[in-house]
Amino acid sequence: SQQGEEDPQALSIQEGENATMNCSYKTSINNLQWYRQNSGRGLVHLILIRSNEREKHSGRLRVTLDTSKKSSSLLITASRAADTASYFCATDAGGNTGGFKTIFGAGTRLFVKA
Amino acid sequence: DVKVTQSSRYLVKRTGEKVFLECVQDMDHENMFWYRQDPGLGLRLIYFSYDVKMKEKGDIPEGYSVSREKKERFSLILESASTNQTSMYLCASSRPRGEQYFGPGTRLTVT
């Protein structure tokens, strides 16, 4: 079962433009994370936002969280060709025996044209 | 520099073979995870472990088992490989509820 779902599934923009990706989730969360994956590679953590935070910045990345709407957005400003990758949101969920697991969405594929 | 390593980048196995995928992390993380990734389906959790010898099923555990005898090592076992287990397998580790660090992935082909 998927907790987070990204929108759009794919996005194509010109270099220099901003890219916005959205994530919706279903249940209460402790935190929400965004990851990036280059083709054929493992995922790399970008940013974590806690449930009591509304906005967070890291370089050209800006993440917002609206817990009332159960949604988050990732904004990449002044995009570069090197930003071409898939982007995933992930939320934490309690496991059955006490551990916590992270549930990933299907991802948004971003293509930045030079 | 934190590191998660996986035993193979590419693996080709025959149907019915027993397959071991190993993952090692050097960050003393409590949690370790195994995912599979298929086009259009994102990452799906197979199993995770939050302590040595502790394991919990994820969303798609059927056909898989895991072993965590030491904190740094988490193994995924395909008891009898089938063609529908052809996929990219990703291992990750984390502190409890923290960011996950991923290995480079193992692309497994079962013929």
Coordinates of N, CA and C in Angstrom, one line a residue:
Chain A
S1 N 0.9 -1.2 0.0 CA 0.0 0.0 0.0 C 0.9 1.2 0.0
Q2 N 0.5 2.2 -0.8 CA 1.4 3.4 -0.9 C 0.8 4.5 0.0
Q3 N 1.6 5.1 0.8 CA 1.2 6.2 1.6 C 1.3 7.5 0.8
G4 N 2.4 7.7 0.1 CA 2.6 9.0 -0.6 C 2.4 8.8 -2.1
E5 N 1.7 9.8 -2.7 CA 1.6 9.7 -4.1 C 2.0 11.1 -4.7
E6 N 2.9 11.0 -5.7 CA 3.4 12.2 -6.3 C 2.6 12.6 -7.5
D7 N 2.6 13.9 -7.7 CA 1.9 14.5 -8.9 C 2.8 15.7 -9.4
P8 N 3.1 15.8 -10.6 CA 2.7 14.9 -11.7 C 3.6 13.6 -11.8
Q9 N 3.2 12.7 -12.6 CA 4.1 11.5 -12.8 C 5.4 11.9 -13.5
A10 N 5.2 12.8 -14.5 CA 6.4 13.3 -15.2 C 6.3 14.8 -15.5
L11 N 7.4 15.4 -15.6 CA 7.5 16.8 -15.8 C 8.7 17.2 -16.6
S12 N 8.5 18.0 -17.7 CA 9.5 18.4 -18.6 C 9.6 19.9 -18.6
I13 N 10.7 20.5 -18.3 CA 10.9 21.9 -18.3 C 12.2 22.4 -18.9
Q14 N 12.3 23.7 -19.2 CA 13.6 24.2 -19.7 C 14.5 24.6 -18.5
E15 N 15.8 24.5 -18.8 CA 16.8 24.9 -17.8 C 16.5 26.4 -17.4
G16 N 16.6 26.6 -16.1 CA 16.3 28.0 -15.6 C 14.9 28.1 -15.0
E17 N 14.0 27.3 -15.5 CA 12.6 27.3 -14.9 C 12.6 26.7 -13.6
N18 N 11.5 26.9 -12.9 CA 11.2 26.3 -11.6 C 10.4 25.0 -11.8
A19 N 10.7 24.0 -11.0 CA 9.9 22.8 -11.1 C 9.2 22.5 -9.7
T20 N 7.9 22.2 -9.8 CA 7.2 22.0 -8.6 C 6.6 20.6 -8.7
M21 N 6.8 19.8 -7.6 CA 6.2 18.5 -7.5 C 5.4 18.4 -6.2
N22 N 4.3 17.7 -6.3 CA 3.4 17.6 -5.2 C 3.3 16.1 -4.7
C23 N 3.0 16.0 -3.4 CA 2.9 14.7 -2.8 C 1.7 14.7 -1.9
S24 N 0.8 13.7 -2.0 CA -0.3 13.6 -1.0 C -0.1 12.3 -0.3
Y25 N -0.6 12.3 1.0 CA -0.5 11.1 1.8 C -1.8 10.9 2.5
K26 N -1.9 9.7 3.2 CA -3.3 9.3 3.7 C -3.4 9.4 5.2
T27 N -2.4 9.0 5.9 CA -2.5 9.0 7.4 C -1.6 10.0 8.1
S28 N -1.8 10.1 9.3 CA -0.9 11.0 10.1 C 0.5 10.6 10.0
I29 N 1.4 11.6 10.0 CA 2.8 11.3 9.9 C 3.6 12.0 11.0
N30 N 4.8 11.5 11.2 CA 5.8 12.2 12.0 C 6.7 13.1 11.3
N31 N 7.1 12.7 10.1 CA 7.8 13.5 9.2 C 7.6 13.1 7.7
L32 N 8.0 13.9 6.8 CA 7.9 13.6 5.4 C 9.3 14.0 4.8
Q33 N 9.7 13.1 3.9 CA 11.0 13.3 3.3 C 10.9 13.3 1.8
W34 N 11.9 13.9 1.2 CA 12.0 13.9 -0.3 C 13.4 13.3 -0.6
Y35 N 13.3 12.5 -1.7 CA 14.5 11.8 -2.1 C 14.7 12.0 -3.6
R36 N 15.9 11.9 -4.1 CA 16.1 12.0 -5.6 C 16.8 10.7 -6.0
Q37 N 16.5 10.3 -7.2 CA 17.2 9.1 -7.8 C 17.6 9.4 -9.2
N38 N 18.9 9.3 -9.5 CA 19.4 9.3 -10.8 C 19.2 7.9 -11.4
S39 N 19.0 7.9 -12.7 CA 18.7 6.6 -13.4 C 19.6 5.5 -13.0
G40 N 19.0 4.4 -12.6 CA 19.8 3.2 -12.3 C 20.6 3.2 -11.0
R41 N 20.3 4.2 -10.2 CA 21.1 4.4 -9.0 C 20.2 4.3 -7.7
G42 N 20.9 4.3 -6.6 CA 20.1 4.3 -5.3 C 19.6 5.7 -5.1
L43 N 18.7 5.8 -4.1 CA 18.1 7.1 -3.8 C 19.0 7.9 -2.9
V44 N 18.9 9.2 -3.0 CA 19.7 10.2 -2.2 C 18.7 11.1 -1.4
H45 N 18.9 11.2 -0.1 CA 18.0 12.0 0.7 C 18.2 13.5 0.4
L46 N 17.1 14.2 0.2 CA 17.2 15.7 -0.1 C 16.9 16.5 1.2
I47 N 15.8 16.2 1.7 CA 15.3 17.1 2.8 C 14.2 16.4 3.6
L48 N 14.2 16.6 4.9 CA 13.2 16.1 5.8 C 12.5 17.2 6.5
I49 N 11.1 17.2 6.5 CA 10.3 18.2 7.2 C 9.5 17.5 8.2
R50 N 9.5 18.0 9.4 CA 8.7 17.4 10.5 C 7.3 17.9 10.5
S51 N 6.4 17.1 11.1 CA 5.0 17.4 11.0 C 4.6 18.8 11.6
N52 N 5.5 19.3 12.5 CA 5.2 20.6 13.1 C 5.9 21.8 12.4
E53 N 6.5 21.5 11.2 CA 7.1 22.5 10.4 C 6.2 22.7 9.2
R54 N 6.2 23.9 8.6 CA 5.4 24.3 7.5 C 6.2 24.5 6.2
E55 N 7.5 24.9 6.4 CA 8.3 25.2 5.2 C 9.8 24.9 5.6
K56 N 10.5 24.5 4.6 CA 11.9 24.2 4.9 C 12.7 24.5 3.6
H57 N 13.9 25.1 3.7 CA 14.7 25.4 2.6 C 16.1 24.7 2.7
S58 N 16.6 24.3 1.5 CA 17.9 23.8 1.4 C 18.5 24.1 0.0
G59 N 19.3 25.1 0.0 CA 19.9 25.6 -1.3 C 18.7 26.0 -2.3
R60 N 18.6 25.4 -3.4 CA 17.6 25.7 -4.4 C 16.3 24.9 -4.1
L61 N 16.2 24.2 -3.1 CA 15.1 23.4 -2.7 C 14.2 24.1 -1.7
R62 N 12.9 24.0 -1.9 CA 12.0 24.6 -0.9 C 10.9 23.5 -0.8
V63 N 10.6 23.1 0.4 CA 9.6 22.1 0.7 C 8.6 22.7 1.6
T64 N 7.3 22.5 1.3 CA 6.2 22.9 2.2 C 5.4 21.7 2.6
L65 N 4.8 21.8 3.8 CA 4.0 20.7 4.3 C 2.7 21.3 4.9
D66 N 1.6 20.8 4.4 CA 0.3 21.2 4.9 C -0.4 19.9 5.5
T67 N -0.3 19.8 6.8 CA -0.8 18.6 7.4 C -2.4 18.5 7.4
S68 N -3.0 19.7 7.3 CA -4.5 19.7 7.2 C -5.0 19.1 5.9
K69 N -4.2 19.3 4.9 CA -4.5 18.7 3.6 C -3.8 17.5 3.3
K70 N -2.9 17.1 4.2 CA -2.1 15.9 4.0 C -1.4 16.0 2.6
S71 N -0.6 17.1 2.5 CA 0.1 17.2 1.2 C 1.4 18.0 1.5
S72 N 2.3 17.8 0.5 CA 3.6 18.5 0.6 C 4.0 18.8 -0.9
S73 N 4.8 19.9 -1.0 CA 5.3 20.2 -2.3 C 6.8 20.4 -2.3
L74 N 7.5 20.1 -3.3 CA 8.9 20.3 -3.5 C 9.1 21.2 -4.7
L75 N 9.8 22.3 -4.4 CA 10.1 23.3 -5.4 C 11.5 23.4 -5.7
I76 N 11.9 23.2 -6.9 CA 13.3 23.3 -7.3 C 13.4 24.6 -8.1
T77 N 14.2 25.6 -7.6 CA 14.3 26.9 -8.4 C 15.4 26.9 -9.3
A78 N 15.3 27.6 -10.4 CA 16.4 27.8 -11.3 C 17.0 26.5 -11.7
S79 N 16.2 25.6 -12.3 CA 16.6 24.2 -12.5 C 17.7 24.1 -13.5
R80 N 18.5 23.0 -13.4 CA 19.6 22.8 -14.2 C 19.4 21.4 -14.9
A81 N 20.1 21.2 -16.0 CA 20.1 19.9 -16.6 C 20.4 18.7 -15.7
A82 N 21.3 19.0 -14.7 CA 21.8 18.0 -13.8 C 20.7 17.7 -12.7
D83 N 19.6 18.4 -12.7 CA 18.5 18.1 -11.8 C 17.6 17.0 -12.4
T84 N 17.8 16.6 -13.6 CA 17.1 15.6 -14.3 C 17.2 14.3 -13.5
A85 N 16.1 13.8 -13.0 CA 16.1 12.6 -12.1 C 14.7 12.3 -11.7
S86 N 14.5 11.3 -10.9 CA 13.2 11.0 -10.3 C 13.2 11.5 -8.9
Y87 N 12.1 12.0 -8.5 CA 11.9 12.5 -7.1 C 10.8 11.8 -6.4
F88 N 11.1 11.4 -5.2 CA 10.1 10.6 -4.4 C 9.9 11.3 -3.1
C89 N 8.6 11.3 -2.7 CA 8.3 11.6 -1.3 C 8.1 10.4 -0.5
A90 N 8.4 10.5 0.8 CA 8.3 9.3 1.7 C 7.8 9.7 3.0
T91 N 7.0 8.9 3.6 CA 6.4 9.2 4.9 C 6.7 8.0 5.9
D92 N 6.7 8.3 7.1 CA 7.0 7.3 8.1 C 5.6 6.7 8.6
A93 N 5.7 5.4 8.9 CA 4.5 4.7 9.4 C 4.9 3.7 10.4
G94 N 4.1 3.5 11.5 CA 4.4 2.6 12.5 C 4.3 1.2 12.0
G95 N 5.3 0.3 12.3 CA 5.2 -1.1 12.0 C 4.3 -1.9 13.0
N96 N 4.1 -3.1 12.7 CA 3.3 -3.9 13.6 C 3.9 -4.4 14.9
T97 N 5.2 -4.4 14.9 CA 5.9 -4.9 16.1 C 6.8 -3.8 16.7
G98 N 6.5 -2.6 16.4 CA 7.2 -1.5 17.1 C 8.2 -0.8 16.3
G99 N 8.7 -1.3 15.2 CA 9.6 -0.6 14.3 C 8.8 0.4 13.5
F100 N 9.5 1.3 12.9 CA 8.9 2.3 12.0 C 9.5 2.1 10.6
K101 N 8.7 2.2 9.6 CA 9.1 2.0 8.3 C 8.7 3.3 7.5
T102 N 9.4 3.5 6.4 CA 9.2 4.6 5.5 C 8.5 4.1 4.2
I103 N 7.5 4.8 3.9 CA 6.7 4.3 2.7 C 6.9 5.4 1.6
F104 N 7.3 4.9 0.4 CA 7.6 5.8 -0.7 C 6.5 5.8 -1.7
G105 N 6.3 7.0 -2.4 CA 5.4 7.1 -3.5 C 6.0 6.6 -4.7
A106 N 5.3 6.7 -5.9 CA 5.8 6.2 -7.1 C 6.8 7.1 -7.8
G107 N 6.8 8.3 -7.4 CA 7.8 9.3 -7.9 C 7.4 10.1 -9.0
T108 N 8.0 11.3 -9.2 CA 7.9 12.2 -10.3 C 9.2 12.2 -11.1
R109 N 9.1 11.9 -12.4 CA 10.2 12.0 -13.3 C 10.4 13.4 -13.8
L110 N 11.5 14.0 -13.5 CA 11.7 15.4 -13.9 C 12.8 15.3 -15.0
F111 N 12.5 16.0 -16.1 CA 13.5 16.2 -17.2 C 13.7 17.6 -17.5
V112 N 14.9 18.1 -17.3 CA 15.3 19.5 -17.5 C 16.1 19.6 -18.8
K113 N 15.5 20.3 -19.8 CA 16.1 20.5 -21.1 C 17.1 21.6 -21.1
A114 N 18.3 21.3 -21.6 CA 19.4 22.4 -21.6 C 19.1 23.4 -22.7
Chain B
D1 N 32.4 9.6 5.5 CA 31.4 9.5 4.5 C 30.6 8.2 4.7
V2 N 29.3 8.4 4.8 CA 28.5 7.2 5.1 C 28.4 6.3 3.9
K3 N 28.2 5.0 4.2 CA 28.2 4.1 3.1 C 27.3 2.9 3.4
V4 N 26.6 2.6 2.3 CA 25.8 1.3 2.3 C 26.2 0.6 1.0
T5 N 26.7 -0.6 1.2 CA 27.2 -1.4 0.1 C 26.3 -2.6 -0.1
Q6 N 26.2 -3.0 -1.4 CA 25.4 -4.2 -1.8 C 26.4 -5.1 -2.5
S7 N 26.1 -6.4 -2.3 CA 27.1 -7.4 -2.7 C 27.3 -7.4 -4.3
S8 N 26.3 -7.1 -5.0 CA 26.5 -7.2 -6.5 C 25.7 -6.0 -7.1
R9 N 26.2 -5.5 -8.2 CA 25.4 -4.5 -9.0 C 24.5 -5.2 -10.0
Y10 N 25.0 -6.3 -10.6 CA 24.2 -7.0 -11.5 C 24.3 -8.5 -11.2
L11 N 23.1 -9.2 -11.3 CA 23.1 -10.6 -11.0 C 22.1 -11.3 -11.9
V12 N 22.5 -12.5 -12.5 CA 21.7 -13.3 -13.3 C 21.6 -14.6 -12.7
K13 N 20.3 -15.1 -12.4 CA 20.1 -16.4 -11.8 C 19.0 -17.1 -12.6
R14 N 19.0 -18.4 -12.4 CA 18.0 -19.3 -13.1 C 16.8 -19.5 -12.1
T15 N 15.7 -19.7 -12.7 CA 14.5 -20.1 -12.0 C 14.7 -21.3 -11.1
G16 N 14.3 -21.1 -9.8 CA 14.5 -22.2 -8.8 C 15.7 -22.1 -8.0
E17 N 16.6 -21.2 -8.4 CA 17.9 -21.1 -7.6 C 17.6 -20.3 -6.3
K18 N 18.4 -20.6 -5.3 CA 18.4 -19.8 -4.1 C 19.3 -18.6 -4.3
V19 N 18.8 -17.4 -4.0 CA 19.6 -16.2 -4.2 C 19.8 -15.4 -2.9
F20 N 21.0 -15.0 -2.7 CA 21.4 -14.2 -1.5 C 21.8 -12.8 -2.0
L21 N 21.2 -11.8 -1.4 CA 21.6 -10.4 -1.6 C 22.0 -9.9 -0.3
E22 N 23.3 -9.3 -0.3 CA 23.8 -8.9 1.0 C 23.9 -7.3 1.0
C23 N 23.7 -6.8 2.2 CA 23.8 -5.3 2.3 C 24.6 -5.1 3.6
V24 N 25.5 -4.2 3.5 CA 26.3 -3.8 4.7 C 26.4 -2.3 4.8
Q25 N 26.2 -1.8 6.1 CA 26.2 -0.4 6.4 C 27.3 -0.1 7.5
D26 N 27.9 1.0 7.4 CA 29.0 1.3 8.3 C 28.7 2.5 9.2
M27 N 27.4 2.8 9.4 CA 26.9 3.9 10.2 C 26.3 3.6 11.5
D28 N 26.4 2.3 11.9 CA 25.8 1.8 13.2 C 24.3 2.1 13.2
H29 N 23.6 2.1 12.1 CA 22.2 2.3 12.1 C 21.4 1.2 12.6
E30 N 20.3 1.5 13.4 CA 19.5 0.5 13.9 C 18.6 -0.2 12.8
N31 N 18.1 0.7 11.9 CA 17.1 0.2 11.0 C 17.8 -0.2 9.6
M32 N 17.3 -1.2 9.1 CA 17.8 -1.6 7.7 C 16.5 -2.1 6.9
F33 N 16.6 -1.8 5.6 CA 15.4 -2.0 4.8 C 15.8 -2.7 3.4
W34 N 14.9 -3.5 2.9 CA 15.0 -4.0 1.6 C 13.8 -3.6 0.8
Y35 N 14.0 -3.0 -0.4 CA 13.0 -2.6 -1.3 C 13.2 -3.3 -2.7
R36 N 12.1 -3.4 -3.4 CA 12.3 -3.7 -4.8 C 11.6 -2.5 -5.6
Q37 N 12.2 -2.2 -6.7 CA 11.8 -1.1 -7.5 C 11.5 -1.6 -8.9
D38 N 10.3 -1.4 -9.4 CA 9.8 -1.8 -10.7 C 9.2 -0.5 -11.4
P39 N 9.4 -0.5 -12.7 CA 8.9 0.7 -13.5 C 7.4 1.0 -13.2
G40 N 7.1 2.2 -12.8 CA 5.7 2.6 -12.6 C 5.2 2.3 -11.2
L41 N 6.0 1.5 -10.5 CA 5.5 1.0 -9.1 C 6.2 1.7 -8.0
G42 N 7.3 2.4 -8.3 CA 8.0 3.0 -7.2 C 8.8 2.0 -6.4
L43 N 9.0 2.4 -5.1 CA 9.7 1.5 -4.2 C 8.7 0.7 -3.4
R44 N 8.8 -0.6 -3.3 CA 7.9 -1.3 -2.5 C 8.8 -2.0 -1.4
L45 N 8.3 -1.9 -0.2 CA 9.1 -2.5 0.9 C 8.9 -4.0 1.0
I46 N 10.0 -4.7 1.1 CA 9.9 -6.2 1.2 C 9.9 -6.6 2.7
Y47 N 11.0 -6.2 3.3 CA 11.2 -6.4 4.8 C 12.0 -5.3 5.4
F48 N 11.8 -5.1 6.7 CA 12.8 -4.2 7.3 C 13.1 -4.8 8.7
S49 N 14.2 -4.3 9.3 CA 14.7 -4.7 10.5 C 15.0 -3.5 11.4
Y50 N 14.6 -3.5 12.6 CA 14.9 -2.3 13.5 C 15.8 -2.7 14.6
D51 N 16.3 -3.9 14.6 CA 17.3 -4.3 15.6 C 17.9 -5.7 15.1
V52 N 19.0 -6.1 15.7 CA 19.6 -7.4 15.3 C 18.6 -8.4 15.7
K53 N 18.5 -9.4 14.7 CA 17.6 -10.5 14.8 C 16.1 -10.1 14.8
M54 N 15.8 -8.9 14.7 CA 14.4 -8.4 14.6 C 14.1 -8.1 13.1
K55 N 12.9 -8.6 12.7 CA 12.5 -8.3 11.3 C 11.0 -8.1 11.3
E56 N 10.6 -7.4 10.3 CA 9.1 -7.2 10.1 C 8.8 -7.2 8.7
K57 N 7.7 -7.8 8.3 CA 7.3 -7.8 6.9 C 6.9 -6.5 6.4
G58 N 7.2 -6.2 5.2 CA 6.8 -5.0 4.5 C 5.5 -5.3 3.7
D59 N 5.4 -4.7 2.6 CA 4.2 -4.8 1.7 C 4.2 -6.0 0.9
I60 N 5.4 -6.5 0.5 CA 5.4 -7.6 -0.5 C 6.5 -8.7 0.0
P61 N 6.2 -9.3 1.1 CA 7.3 -10.3 1.6 C 7.2 -11.7 1.0
E62 N 6.2 -12.0 0.3 CA 6.0 -13.3 -0.3 C 7.1 -13.7 -1.2
G63 N 7.7 -14.8 -0.9 CA 8.8 -15.3 -1.8 C 10.2 -14.9 -1.3
Y64 N 10.2 -14.1 -0.2 CA 11.5 -13.6 0.3 C 11.6 -13.9 1.8
S65 N 12.8 -14.0 2.3 CA 13.1 -14.0 3.7 C 14.3 -13.1 3.9
V66 N 14.6 -12.8 5.2 CA 15.7 -12.0 5.5 C 16.4 -12.5 6.7
S67 N 17.7 -12.0 6.9 CA 18.5 -12.4 8.1 C 19.3 -11.2 8.5
R68 N 19.2 -11.0 9.8 CA 20.1 -9.9 10.4 C 20.7 -10.4 11.7
E69 N 21.9 -11.0 11.5 CA 22.6 -11.6 12.6 C 23.6 -10.6 13.3
K70 N 24.0 -9.6 12.5 CA 24.9 -8.5 13.0 C 24.2 -7.2 12.6
K71 N 24.5 -6.2 13.4 CA 23.9 -4.9 13.2 C 24.2 -4.3 11.8
E72 N 25.4 -4.5 11.3 CA 25.8 -3.9 10.1 C 25.3 -4.6 8.8
R73 N 24.8 -5.8 9.0 CA 24.5 -6.6 7.8 C 23.1 -7.1 7.7
F74 N 22.5 -7.0 6.6 CA 21.1 -7.4 6.4 C 21.0 -8.1 5.1
S75 N 20.6 -9.3 5.1 CA 20.6 -10.2 3.9 C 19.2 -10.4 3.5
L76 N 19.0 -10.4 2.2 CA 17.7 -10.8 1.5 C 17.9 -12.1 0.8
I77 N 17.0 -13.0 1.0 CA 17.1 -14.4 0.5 C 15.8 -14.6 -0.4
L78 N 16.1 -15.0 -1.6 CA 15.0 -15.5 -2.5 C 15.1 -17.1 -2.4
E79 N 14.2 -17.7 -1.8 CA 14.3 -19.1 -1.5 C 14.3 -20.0 -2.8
S80 N 13.5 -19.6 -3.7 CA 13.4 -20.2 -5.0 C 13.1 -19.2 -6.1
A81 N 14.1 -18.7 -6.7 CA 13.9 -17.5 -7.6 C 12.9 -17.8 -8.7
S82 N 12.1 -16.8 -9.0 CA 11.1 -16.9 -10.1 C 11.3 -15.7 -11.0
T83 N 10.8 -15.8 -12.2 CA 11.0 -14.7 -13.2 C 10.3 -13.4 -12.7
N84 N 9.2 -13.5 -12.0 CA 8.6 -12.3 -11.5 C 9.3 -11.6 -10.4
Q85 N 10.5 -12.1 -10.0 CA 11.3 -11.5 -9.0 C 12.5 -10.7 -9.7
T86 N 12.4 -10.7 -11.0 CA 13.4 -9.9 -11.8 C 13.1 -8.4 -11.5
S87 N 14.0 -7.7 -11.0 CA 13.8 -6.4 -10.5 C 15.1 -5.7 -10.0
M88 N 15.0 -4.4 -9.7 CA 16.1 -3.7 -9.0 C 15.8 -3.8 -7.5
Y89 N 16.8 -4.3 -6.8 CA 16.7 -4.4 -5.3 C 17.6 -3.4 -4.6
L90 N 16.9 -2.6 -3.7 CA 17.6 -1.5 -3.1 C 17.6 -1.8 -1.6
C91 N 18.8 -1.6 -1.0 CA 18.9 -1.7 0.5 C 19.1 -0.3 1.0
A92 N 18.7 -0.1 2.3 CA 18.8 1.2 2.9 C 19.0 1.0 4.4
S93 N 19.6 2.0 5.1 CA 19.7 2.0 6.5 C 19.4 3.4 7.1
S94 N 19.0 3.4 8.3 CA 18.7 4.7 8.9 C 18.7 4.6 10.5
R95 N 18.7 5.7 11.1 CA 18.4 5.8 12.5 C 16.9 5.7 12.6
P96 N 16.3 5.4 13.8 CA 14.8 5.4 13.9 C 14.2 6.7 13.4
R97 N 13.3 6.6 12.5 CA 12.6 7.7 11.9 C 13.4 8.7 11.3
G98 N 14.7 8.3 10.9 CA 15.5 9.3 10.3 C 15.6 9.1 8.8
E99 N 16.5 9.9 8.1 CA 16.7 9.8 6.7 C 17.3 8.5 6.4
Q100 N 17.0 7.9 5.2 CA 17.5 6.7 4.8 C 18.7 6.9 3.9
Y101 N 19.7 6.0 4.1 CA 20.8 6.0 3.2 C 20.8 4.7 2.4
F102 N 20.9 4.9 1.0 CA 20.6 3.8 0.1 C 22.0 3.3 -0.4
G103 N 22.0 2.0 -0.7 CA 23.0 1.4 -1.5 C 22.8 1.7 -3.0
P104 N 23.7 1.2 -3.8 CA 23.6 1.5 -5.3 C 22.6 0.6 -6.0
G105 N 22.1 -0.4 -5.3 CA 21.1 -1.3 -6.0 C 21.8 -2.5 -6.6
T106 N 21.0 -3.6 -6.7 CA 21.3 -4.8 -7.4 C 20.2 -5.1 -8.4
R107 N 20.7 -5.1 -9.7 CA 19.7 -5.4 -10.7 C 19.7 -6.9 -10.9
L108 N 18.7 -7.6 -10.5 CA 18.6 -9.1 -10.6 C 17.7 -9.5 -11.8
T109 N 18.2 -10.4 -12.6 CA 17.5 -11.0 -13.7 C 17.4 -12.5 -13.4
V110 N 16.1 -12.9 -13.4 CA 15.9 -14.4 -13.2 C 15.4 -14.9 -14.6
T111 N 16.1 -15.9 -15.1 CA 15.8 -16.5 -16.4 C 15.2 -17.9 -16.3

